[in-house]
């Protein structure tokens, strides 16, 4: 993941409304932010992958941290060989590093260190294929890339630690390197810490020995190649819980004061790995899988090879019931061990091959664990949030950026996951799995572009996917569909009119896509798939009887904003009662929230208290808040007794959207009776707007 909070927000928004790492902060997690303006501050220079003058074979780091000064002393040993041309100078990224000396197996003419790089000039250019080693002694007080958490900074005594964060290009702040994703190499790290501290890094632990200064030197080796931004080091005071999945060691490290919560956040790890190995068809590729929770991590999580780092807000107690869990965050980060770590985007413009896959596979795990409706609810939230953004003129695979940090947004995450959902629906589950397995096996330990994925899909399906990738990945936006329905009883024909209303431009195309339409009658359900390719089209369907329900895209296999212009209320009523179609019930609620009549409020109240799926009840509570009448408030006030904490939390939040004496009384009562700390927080927050009234409230 990206080294900024926007990455966390967008990642959790991307998995929709499923239980999240910190569901109490719902408004933050949904990432409902406006799209950037068309240029997004872009200077006009398109970004491409760096030239690779050399092949890096191995990186070895030897690090001594000073926790009091928050500095490190290091030795970096880089082994490389030029690729096709003699290499006269070696340029390494190194921001504000204090370089003491540079040595090499090839004779050095001179070296210099600027505030951005180390440049080594060789006495004679190194010939292609000749292996050379450069050793750099340095020290640093990193402002990025490596972060200390110590008692002097206000953290708890006995919990000093530090962690690294390389993505996108921050490793250069704590060691000299080639800081771009289109190069892979093996690595090893030795770190010297006081006795009693734990050192964690990529790969396997080779040794732990006391050095000449009395420090414990822990030596980790990552033998399979990976990219620079995945090189990581975590060290400090931790406690752990551990397990195994087949022969893969699993462990979860937390600051000592949080060990009682570690099992909660760790509990899904083994099942997620087992599911991914079966779903993906490729065994877990690394020597171990560890997760380390750090204080105030700079993102939600980071998928370093074999060692994910997580923020401490993923930890949770049983008292929060099902409002908090680590499932989606853990699943997202572990999926990266295949998508992002085993295969890695060649440059940042193809970031969606990392983040879209991780986001989508977290949803697949949600389906595995919690059922299909839970996954569809996540996709429903994802699609709605994307379609709420109107001025998105950048594509998923865009080279229009200055700083790679700026592209860690909803496009590679949320929209990328929806692209994969469309592919899976179009290909079918089995063929989709074959395509992804083949893609991973062919590209393992390599760098990939979108075309690598497209070629595999075309080869195994026999179909052209040029247009699919052109319109969904290389161009921006999505279809905006206006639909009309009519029935001719004499001819038994249903007519569906489809308009694409998106504003067309060089960036936004007229889309060509399959669209499934479901007709539910008294005794049968009929599905038809049409191809929409014109700006306005009429489609006719011969049916045995007038349908009771008409649904567009019933399986949520299309990223599109779909609006019916004329569905009659009786159809919506039947749809709201359709026990077999959770998505249909959600869409019926969407229509009802635009009405303010008592009949609609009564229907929503019934759903809020009796629907079988928690997400439908949540959306009913939101709809009652949107209606915002005395009658809708009364419906909420009489629906607070909810056994599912997620629904109870939303009812509390929806009541807080009203300003009235009855809402105030309900909030006081809720604060008195509620045991869940997150739901109590909703009531406390709501009371804040009644500062004067609360003084006299009884």
XYZ file of C-alpha atoms in Angstrom:
698
model
C 0.000 0.000 0.000
C 0.857 3.619 -0.344
C 2.698 5.533 2.363
C -0.080 8.007 3.092
C -3.462 7.885 4.770
C -5.280 8.417 1.469
C -4.128 4.947 0.517
C -5.726 3.481 3.609
C -8.938 5.391 3.036
C -9.215 4.407 -0.616
C -8.315 0.792 0.057
C -11.074 0.402 2.602
C -13.509 2.394 0.446
C -12.609 0.023 -2.370
C -13.908 -3.001 -0.513
C -17.147 -1.136 -0.016
C -19.244 -1.387 3.115
C -18.000 -4.719 4.454
C -16.709 -4.777 8.010
C -13.527 -2.779 8.160
C -10.499 -2.307 10.338
C -12.166 0.594 12.119
C -15.794 0.804 11.180
C -16.583 3.527 13.682
C -14.887 6.096 11.458
C -17.206 5.396 8.571
C -17.085 8.839 6.981
C -13.307 8.733 6.757
C -13.163 5.244 5.318
C -15.610 5.681 2.477
C -13.227 8.062 0.742
C -16.099 10.028 -0.764
C -13.863 12.771 -2.070
C -14.306 14.699 -5.302
C -12.223 13.608 -8.241
C -9.205 15.775 -8.976
C -9.547 18.454 -11.622
C -8.706 17.332 -15.182
C -4.999 18.121 -14.924
C -4.616 17.328 -11.200
C -1.646 19.685 -11.083
C 0.034 17.718 -13.842
C 2.956 19.627 -15.333
C 2.611 17.997 -18.768
C 5.476 15.496 -18.584
C 4.207 11.949 -19.050
C 5.828 9.359 -16.816
C 7.523 6.197 -18.077
C 9.653 3.447 -16.605
C 13.307 4.207 -16.003
C 16.025 2.870 -18.249
C 17.761 -0.122 -16.730
C 21.490 0.296 -17.297
C 22.303 -2.532 -14.931
C 20.834 -5.679 -13.502
C 20.983 -5.640 -9.723
C 21.835 -9.057 -8.395
C 21.824 -8.558 -4.640
C 21.485 -5.946 -1.913
C 22.975 -6.403 1.550
C 22.353 -3.902 4.352
C 23.919 -3.733 7.797
C 22.053 -1.314 10.076
C 22.699 0.010 13.590
C 19.833 2.173 14.885
C 20.182 4.778 17.651
C 16.759 4.994 19.274
C 17.591 8.023 21.397
C 18.933 10.129 18.520
C 16.543 8.559 16.004
C 19.378 7.958 13.552
C 20.918 4.971 11.822
C 24.425 3.974 10.776
C 24.562 1.681 7.807
C 26.596 -0.246 5.286
C 25.031 -0.911 1.881
C 26.573 -3.532 -0.403
C 25.129 -3.577 -3.925
C 26.067 -6.276 -6.430
C 25.193 -5.588 -10.078
C 26.230 -6.090 -13.673
C 25.722 -3.768 -16.682
C 23.169 -5.062 -19.194
C 24.149 -4.027 -22.731
C 26.486 -1.034 -22.515
C 29.660 -0.385 -20.526
C 28.774 1.459 -17.310
C 31.017 4.423 -16.559
C 28.970 5.857 -13.685
C 26.688 4.328 -11.096
C 23.826 6.565 -9.961
C 21.957 5.581 -6.800
C 19.023 7.360 -5.179
C 20.039 8.687 -1.768
C 18.243 11.630 -0.158
C 20.181 13.530 2.509
C 22.369 10.564 3.429
C 25.709 11.301 5.070
C 28.140 9.241 2.978
C 31.413 8.403 4.734
C 33.084 6.175 2.175
C 32.547 4.284 -1.079
C 34.451 1.171 -2.075
C 34.139 -1.145 -5.061
C 35.536 -4.322 -6.587
C 36.076 -2.155 -9.681
C 38.553 0.690 -9.371
C 36.867 4.001 -8.555
C 38.011 7.273 -10.083
C 35.818 9.424 -7.814
C 32.489 9.553 -6.021
C 30.195 12.349 -4.934
C 27.087 12.653 -2.814
C 24.415 15.257 -3.464
C 21.231 15.753 -1.484
C 19.463 13.395 -3.917
C 21.943 10.745 -5.079
C 25.305 9.065 -4.842
C 27.334 9.039 -8.043
C 30.248 6.615 -8.395
C 32.587 7.197 -11.357
C 34.688 4.191 -12.279
C 38.261 4.433 -13.473
C 37.270 2.273 -16.422
C 33.752 1.604 -17.622
C 32.456 -1.769 -16.412
C 31.766 -4.155 -19.267
C 28.308 -5.718 -19.744
C 27.812 -8.900 -17.731
C 30.726 -8.241 -15.390
C 29.589 -8.570 -11.783
C 30.668 -5.675 -9.592
C 30.091 -4.821 -5.943
C 29.907 -1.326 -4.456
C 30.046 -0.861 -0.671
C 28.828 2.411 0.862
C 29.265 3.418 4.505
C 26.757 6.047 5.562
C 24.556 7.459 8.304
C 21.124 9.067 8.226
C 18.477 10.879 10.227
C 15.551 9.883 7.990
C 12.570 12.191 7.544
C 10.802 9.572 5.427
C 11.207 5.887 4.726
C 12.216 4.916 8.276
C 10.212 6.056 11.306
C 11.056 5.818 15.004
C 8.492 5.478 17.785
C 10.178 6.076 21.152
C 9.365 7.116 24.708
C 10.966 10.514 24.063
C 8.355 11.056 21.353
C 5.530 10.363 23.802
C 5.058 6.640 23.194
C 4.717 4.110 26.004
C 7.838 3.065 27.943
C 9.092 -0.355 26.933
C 7.644 -0.091 23.426
C 10.430 1.641 21.468
C 10.489 0.518 17.859
C 10.983 1.655 14.292
C 9.623 0.578 10.928
C 10.311 1.290 7.274
C 7.957 2.255 4.455
C 9.310 2.089 0.904
C 6.326 2.650 -1.385
C 6.233 4.579 -3.551
C 9.831 5.881 -3.560
C 10.888 6.421 0.049
C 13.584 3.805 0.626
C 16.102 6.360 -0.680
C 15.751 8.201 2.631
C 17.388 5.419 4.649
C 19.778 3.613 2.289
C 21.255 4.231 -1.209
C 19.401 2.259 -3.881
C 17.755 2.032 -7.267
C 14.353 3.296 -6.153
C 12.033 2.241 -8.948
C 9.847 -0.874 -9.350
C 11.195 -2.212 -12.677
C 14.138 -4.085 -11.148
C 14.154 -7.178 -8.935
C 16.911 -8.688 -6.819
C 17.569 -10.782 -3.727
C 18.351 -9.003 -0.478
C 19.515 -9.453 3.081
C 19.516 -7.246 6.156
C 21.485 -7.449 9.375
C 20.286 -5.192 12.183
C 21.996 -4.637 15.551
C 19.686 -3.909 18.507
C 19.792 -4.152 22.312
C 19.063 -7.541 23.815
C 15.341 -8.111 24.280
C 14.328 -6.351 21.072
C 12.930 -8.144 18.051
C 14.180 -7.626 14.491
C 11.946 -8.491 11.522
C 12.655 -8.305 7.810
C 11.987 -10.035 4.497
C 12.594 -13.741 4.012
C 13.961 -16.096 6.628
C 15.942 -15.548 9.807
C 19.487 -16.807 9.238
C 21.071 -16.061 12.595
C 20.934 -14.072 15.830
C 24.308 -13.457 17.483
C 25.791 -11.018 19.958
C 28.192 -8.629 18.250
C 31.384 -7.028 19.567
C 29.418 -4.136 21.091
C 27.050 -6.368 23.008
C 24.162 -5.831 20.605
C 22.172 -8.650 19.073
C 22.795 -8.890 15.323
C 19.790 -10.421 13.549
C 20.456 -11.530 9.986
C 17.528 -11.947 7.571
C 17.794 -13.239 4.013
C 15.295 -12.750 1.163
C 16.519 -15.277 -1.392
C 13.839 -14.866 -4.050
C 13.935 -11.631 -6.050
C 11.669 -8.710 -5.197
C 11.568 -4.971 -5.844
C 13.215 -2.221 -3.882
C 10.097 -0.670 -2.344
C 9.287 -4.021 -0.689
C 12.575 -4.142 1.252
C 11.650 -3.640 4.900
C 13.036 -3.572 8.408
C 11.104 -3.479 11.682
C 12.829 -3.569 15.067
C 11.899 -2.923 18.670
C 9.944 -4.360 21.565
C 7.137 -6.652 20.425
C 5.137 -9.633 21.579
C 3.689 -12.191 19.185
C 1.169 -14.897 18.471
C 2.016 -17.520 15.877
C 0.719 -20.434 13.846
C 1.488 -22.349 10.650
C -0.248 -22.925 7.333
C 1.162 -26.195 6.015
C 4.902 -25.420 6.011
C 4.561 -21.626 6.039
C 5.244 -19.985 9.435
C 2.688 -17.345 10.420
C 3.161 -14.755 13.150
C 1.578 -11.515 14.331
C 3.684 -8.994 16.261
C 2.267 -6.150 18.369
C 3.551 -3.623 20.909
C 3.607 -5.417 24.293
C 0.647 -3.513 25.751
C -1.603 -4.728 22.904
C -0.907 -8.461 23.073
C -4.405 -9.185 24.420
C -5.878 -7.952 21.111
C -3.414 -9.733 18.820
C -5.408 -12.946 18.433
C -8.481 -11.054 17.265
C -6.654 -9.376 14.403
C -4.642 -12.505 13.570
C -7.557 -14.927 13.543
C -8.357 -14.857 9.809
C -4.764 -15.037 8.533
C -4.538 -18.809 8.162
C -7.945 -19.122 6.511
C -7.163 -16.276 4.093
C -3.938 -17.956 2.984
C -5.697 -21.281 2.523
C -8.457 -19.627 0.474
C -6.021 -17.694 -1.721
C -3.936 -20.756 -2.508
C -7.071 -22.553 -3.686
C -8.658 -19.590 -5.459
C -5.490 -18.356 -7.170
C -4.031 -21.793 -7.837
C -0.467 -20.685 -7.026
C 1.092 -21.639 -3.662
C 2.113 -18.881 -1.263
C 5.471 -17.887 -2.749
C 7.581 -16.759 0.225
C 9.444 -18.307 3.160
C 7.026 -17.022 5.819
C 4.159 -14.614 6.363
C 4.489 -12.252 9.290
C 2.430 -9.190 10.199
C 3.719 -6.440 12.476
C 1.567 -3.761 14.083
C 3.361 -0.477 14.713
C 2.363 2.754 16.381
C 1.050 5.426 14.029
C 2.016 3.619 10.882
C 1.944 6.009 7.935
C -0.734 4.033 6.072
C -3.220 1.277 6.836
C -0.845 -1.483 5.829
C 2.128 -2.233 3.601
C 2.656 -5.525 1.823
C 6.435 -5.875 2.159
C 7.599 -9.245 0.884
C 6.699 -11.835 3.543
C 6.319 -9.096 6.215
C 3.264 -6.847 6.190
C 3.262 -3.801 8.451
C -0.121 -2.661 9.803
C -1.391 0.380 11.659
C -2.418 -0.109 15.274
C -6.048 0.850 14.716
C -6.604 -2.552 13.151
C -6.495 -4.015 16.666
C -9.881 -4.440 18.324
C -11.593 -5.813 21.398
C -14.538 -8.179 21.658
C -16.721 -5.404 23.090
C -16.977 -3.800 19.648
C -18.871 -6.912 18.429
C -18.811 -7.004 14.617
C -18.211 -3.278 14.135
C -14.472 -3.823 13.946
C -12.294 -6.512 12.487
C -9.062 -6.862 10.551
C -10.485 -9.116 7.866
C -10.535 -6.764 4.857
C -7.174 -5.177 5.664
C -5.494 -8.538 6.284
C -7.001 -10.002 3.110
C -5.975 -6.988 1.002
C -2.375 -7.048 2.205
C -1.972 -10.801 1.888
C -3.331 -10.753 -1.661
C -0.441 -8.437 -2.479
C 2.001 -11.261 -1.748
C 0.904 -12.609 -5.142
C -0.291 -9.388 -6.810
C 2.367 -6.747 -6.289
C 5.115 -8.862 -4.726
C 5.326 -12.034 -6.843
C 4.387 -10.023 -9.934
C 4.977 -6.278 -9.748
C 3.893 -3.387 -11.941
C 6.690 -2.288 -14.263
C 6.012 1.355 -13.494
C 3.459 3.277 -11.455
C 1.071 3.812 -14.379
C 0.193 0.096 -14.099
C -0.348 0.288 -10.324
C -3.811 -1.205 -10.689
C -2.192 -4.594 -11.333
C -1.067 -4.392 -7.696
C -3.905 -2.555 -5.992
C -6.919 -3.540 -8.074
C -6.130 -7.222 -7.593
C -5.522 -6.862 -3.846
C -8.804 -4.992 -3.468
C -10.776 -7.488 -5.543
C -9.355 -10.569 -3.843
C -10.244 -9.140 -0.448
C -13.816 -9.071 -1.750
C -13.524 -12.662 -2.956
C -12.407 -13.666 0.509
C -15.346 -11.762 1.967
C -17.622 -13.888 -0.209
C -15.836 -17.055 0.908
C -16.196 -16.238 4.583
C -19.399 -14.214 4.818
C -21.403 -15.197 1.756
C -22.167 -13.852 -1.685
C -24.449 -11.091 -0.437
C -21.634 -9.665 1.650
C -19.347 -9.450 -1.370
C -22.099 -7.941 -3.512
C -22.766 -5.354 -0.814
C -19.109 -4.409 -0.955
C -19.230 -4.101 -4.739
C -22.458 -2.115 -4.488
C -20.761 0.428 -2.223
C -17.725 0.534 -4.478
C -19.770 1.123 -7.618
C -21.910 3.822 -6.011
C -18.881 5.679 -4.731
C -17.146 5.597 -8.122
C -20.287 6.711 -9.916
C -20.662 9.643 -7.511
C -17.487 11.113 -9.018
C -18.387 13.098 -12.109
C -15.217 14.775 -13.391
C -12.874 11.794 -13.563
C -10.913 12.446 -16.734
C -7.974 10.175 -15.921
C -7.775 6.519 -16.787
C -6.759 3.664 -14.514
C -3.509 3.240 -16.465
C -2.471 6.870 -16.797
C 0.953 8.375 -17.335
C -0.303 11.854 -16.483
C 1.238 12.424 -13.070
C 4.241 14.168 -11.572
C 4.580 12.365 -8.240
C 3.640 8.676 -7.985
C 2.092 9.357 -4.584
C -0.676 11.211 -6.413
C -1.974 8.168 -8.270
C -2.729 6.120 -5.155
C -6.428 6.931 -5.354
C -9.724 5.241 -6.179
C -8.715 4.509 -9.785
C -6.190 1.677 -9.262
C -8.000 0.449 -6.141
C -11.765 0.675 -6.534
C -12.118 0.997 -10.273
C -9.393 -1.597 -10.749
C -11.353 -4.041 -8.612
C -14.511 -3.366 -10.629
C -12.610 -4.082 -13.862
C -11.657 -7.478 -12.446
C -15.246 -8.116 -11.371
C -16.395 -7.387 -14.938
C -13.738 -9.720 -16.326
C -14.731 -12.502 -13.949
C -18.430 -12.160 -14.785
C -17.729 -12.039 -18.520
C -15.240 -14.941 -18.562
C -16.954 -17.083 -15.954
C -15.324 -18.209 -12.714
C -13.384 -21.187 -14.095
C -11.884 -19.469 -17.138
C -11.089 -16.389 -15.083
C -9.167 -18.537 -12.585
C -7.234 -20.231 -15.412
C -6.278 -16.833 -16.838
C -5.047 -15.466 -13.516
C -3.129 -18.635 -12.638
C -1.430 -18.611 -16.040
C -0.635 -14.900 -15.759
C 1.026 -15.395 -12.374
C 2.959 -18.509 -13.342
C 4.368 -16.920 -16.488
C 5.266 -13.621 -14.863
C 6.372 -14.731 -11.387
C 9.319 -12.733 -10.023
C 8.967 -10.379 -12.995
C 7.556 -6.963 -13.771
C 4.250 -6.697 -15.590
C 2.144 -4.286 -17.603
C -1.546 -4.332 -18.410
C -0.748 -5.890 -21.770
C 0.711 -8.979 -20.065
C -2.671 -9.617 -18.476
C -4.619 -8.853 -21.651
C -2.538 -11.255 -23.752
C -3.178 -14.173 -21.409
C -6.916 -13.498 -21.357
C -7.037 -13.336 -25.148
C -4.982 -16.510 -25.527
C -7.105 -18.609 -23.171
C -10.501 -17.176 -24.104
C -9.955 -16.937 -27.846
C -11.587 -13.518 -27.843
C -10.216 -10.050 -28.452
C -10.053 -7.892 -25.342
C -8.593 -4.823 -27.035
C -11.811 -2.871 -26.725
C -12.445 -3.986 -23.152
C -9.078 -2.735 -21.911
C -9.194 0.349 -24.116
C -12.452 1.620 -22.694
C -12.144 0.480 -19.079
C -8.389 0.777 -18.396
C -6.909 3.196 -20.938
C -9.826 5.634 -21.016
C -11.724 7.274 -18.195
C -15.170 7.361 -16.599
C -17.997 4.855 -17.011
C -21.394 4.537 -18.734
C -24.180 6.709 -17.353
C -27.310 4.792 -18.259
C -30.860 6.067 -18.358
C -33.309 3.181 -18.751
C -37.010 3.017 -19.591
C -39.343 0.034 -19.391
C -42.729 -0.655 -20.971
C -44.932 -3.722 -21.468
C -47.267 -4.505 -24.344
C -49.840 -7.014 -23.122
C -51.199 -7.728 -26.602
C -47.835 -8.751 -28.108
C -46.303 -9.970 -24.800
C -43.270 -7.812 -25.489
C -41.173 -6.018 -22.889
C -39.388 -2.960 -24.221
C -36.195 -1.693 -22.591
C -34.753 1.587 -23.829
C -31.124 2.316 -22.981
C -29.381 5.685 -23.272
C -25.728 6.375 -22.569
C -25.683 9.892 -21.124
C -22.018 10.358 -20.239
C -20.386 13.396 -21.834
C -18.179 12.065 -24.633
C -14.658 13.330 -25.288
C -11.167 12.075 -26.125
C -11.007 10.781 -22.561
C -14.547 9.388 -22.260
C -15.784 6.944 -24.891
C -19.155 5.657 -25.967
C -18.981 2.275 -24.246
C -19.592 -1.147 -25.767
C -20.576 -3.709 -23.144
C -22.765 -6.726 -22.412
C -25.733 -6.019 -20.165
C -27.808 -8.688 -18.475
C -31.509 -8.051 -17.904
C -33.566 -10.194 -15.531
C -37.356 -10.506 -15.778
C -39.091 -12.024 -12.763
C -42.613 -13.225 -13.403
C -45.124 -15.047 -11.223
C -43.691 -18.444 -12.045
C -40.323 -17.941 -13.715
C -37.180 -15.843 -13.924
C -35.724 -15.151 -17.368
C -32.314 -13.579 -17.982
C -31.299 -12.056 -21.304
C -27.927 -10.564 -22.225
C -27.764 -7.763 -24.755
C -24.843 -5.779 -26.161
C -25.116 -2.037 -25.637
C -23.027 -0.065 -28.100
C -25.051 2.928 -29.302
C -25.898 6.157 -27.545
C -29.599 5.269 -27.610
C -31.131 1.858 -28.315
C -34.413 -0.019 -27.878
C -34.518 -3.729 -27.065
C -37.579 -6.000 -27.212
C -38.103 -9.260 -25.330
C -40.845 -11.808 -25.848
C -42.013 -13.059 -22.446
C -44.765 -15.456 -21.373
C -46.232 -12.930 -18.947
C -45.789 -9.395 -17.706
C -42.812 -9.317 -15.339
C -43.269 -8.388 -11.712
C -39.651 -7.226 -11.469
C -37.210 -5.959 -14.093
C -33.537 -5.759 -13.104
C -30.595 -4.424 -15.072
C -27.215 -5.990 -14.289
C -28.631 -8.271 -11.569
C -25.239 -9.816 -10.740
C -23.379 -6.510 -10.508
C -21.051 -7.286 -13.384
C -20.927 -3.775 -14.828
C -19.390 -0.529 -13.642
C -22.111 1.915 -14.634
C -24.422 4.491 -13.153
C -27.876 3.056 -13.869
C -31.035 5.075 -13.386
C -34.557 3.934 -14.191
C -36.760 6.761 -15.341
C -40.149 5.097 -15.010
C -40.269 1.894 -12.954
C -43.748 1.790 -11.365
C -44.037 1.733 -7.591
C -45.740 -1.713 -7.520
C -42.623 -3.166 -9.179
C -40.429 -1.568 -6.543
C -42.653 -2.967 -3.790
C -42.274 -6.503 -5.132
C -38.536 -5.945 -5.525
C -38.271 -4.750 -1.924
C -39.826 -8.041 -0.782
C -37.718 -10.324 -3.001
C -35.884 -12.473 -0.449
C -33.606 -13.958 -3.117
C -32.252 -10.667 -4.447
C -30.370 -8.601 -1.867
C -29.110 -6.154 -4.500
C -32.625 -5.647 -5.787
C -33.775 -4.740 -2.298
C -30.953 -2.194 -1.996
C -31.975 -0.600 -5.284
C -35.604 -0.455 -4.193
C -34.502 1.380 -1.052
C -32.640 3.871 -3.242
C -35.881 4.640 -5.031
C -37.917 4.883 -1.832
C -35.607 7.394 -0.166
C -36.679 9.978 -2.732
C -40.265 9.691 -1.481
C -41.591 11.263 1.703
C -45.000 9.596 1.958
C -46.017 7.537 4.950
C -46.313 4.359 2.903
C -42.640 4.527 1.896
C -41.586 5.239 5.479
C -43.582 2.235 6.701
C -41.929 0.000 4.119
C -38.464 1.187 5.115
C -39.219 0.688 8.793
C -40.314 -2.869 8.076
C -37.104 -3.534 6.174
C -35.005 -1.955 8.920
C -36.435 -4.327 11.498
C -36.959 -7.526 9.539
C -34.712 -7.885 6.481
C -32.457 -10.943 6.581
C -29.269 -9.096 5.515
C -27.648 -6.496 7.737
C -26.582 -4.291 4.824
C -30.144 -3.859 3.624
C -31.169 -2.838 7.156
C -28.260 -0.369 7.260
C -29.332 1.212 3.980
C -32.946 1.424 5.187
C -31.779 3.422 8.217
C -29.816 5.736 5.937
C -32.849 6.201 3.704
C -35.038 7.157 6.657
C -32.488 9.790 7.608
C -32.478 11.083 4.020
C -36.275 11.419 4.005
C -35.843 13.571 7.121
C -39.381 14.059 8.315
C -40.896 13.720 11.771
C -42.377 10.434 10.631
C -39.057 9.028 9.409
C -37.394 10.044 12.687
C -40.137 8.249 14.598
C -39.462 5.137 12.523
C -35.813 5.294 13.558
C -36.588 5.992 17.222
C -38.737 2.869 17.403
C -36.065 0.737 15.689
C -33.101 1.096 18.035
C -33.345 -2.460 19.382
C -31.102 -4.050 16.771
C -29.178 -7.273 17.554
C -26.556 -6.586 14.866
C -24.145 -3.893 16.057
C -23.599 -2.648 12.492
C -27.279 -1.842 12.144
C -27.510 -0.472 15.684
C -24.575 1.802 14.939
C -26.220 3.124 11.764
C -29.526 3.747 13.531
C -27.658 5.786 16.147
C -25.870 7.689 13.401
C -29.111 8.316 11.505
C -30.890 9.606 14.598
C -27.968 11.965 15.099
C -28.801 13.458 11.712
C -31.916 15.038 13.271
C -32.081 17.995 15.662
C -35.059 17.602 17.944
C -36.104 16.955 21.530
C -37.049 13.372 20.731
C -33.699 12.705 19.069
C -31.918 14.213 22.075
C -33.868 12.006 24.463
C -33.034 8.932 22.393
C -29.350 9.833 22.431
C -29.343 10.195 26.230
C -31.111 6.856 26.540
C -28.724 5.231 24.110
C -25.722 6.484 26.007
C -27.171 5.047 29.198
C -28.162 1.647 27.815
C -25.602 0.928 25.105
C -22.600 -1.279 25.949
C -20.716 -1.224 22.646
C -18.063 1.525 22.894
C -18.288 2.419 19.202
C -22.057 2.862 19.289
C -21.710 4.856 22.504
C -19.272 7.088 20.632
C -22.021 7.817 18.094
C -24.323 9.030 20.861
C -21.598 11.107 22.518
C -20.796 12.762 19.209
C -24.484 13.470 18.598
C -24.932 15.146 21.977
C -22.322 17.734 21.075
C -24.722 19.792 18.967
C -27.080 20.143 21.953
C -24.574 21.913 24.214
C -27.128 24.357 25.606
C -30.079 21.979 25.742
C -28.047 19.197 27.331
C -27.537 21.312 30.445
C -31.250 21.146 31.210
C -32.128 17.872 29.578
C -33.597 15.248 31.866
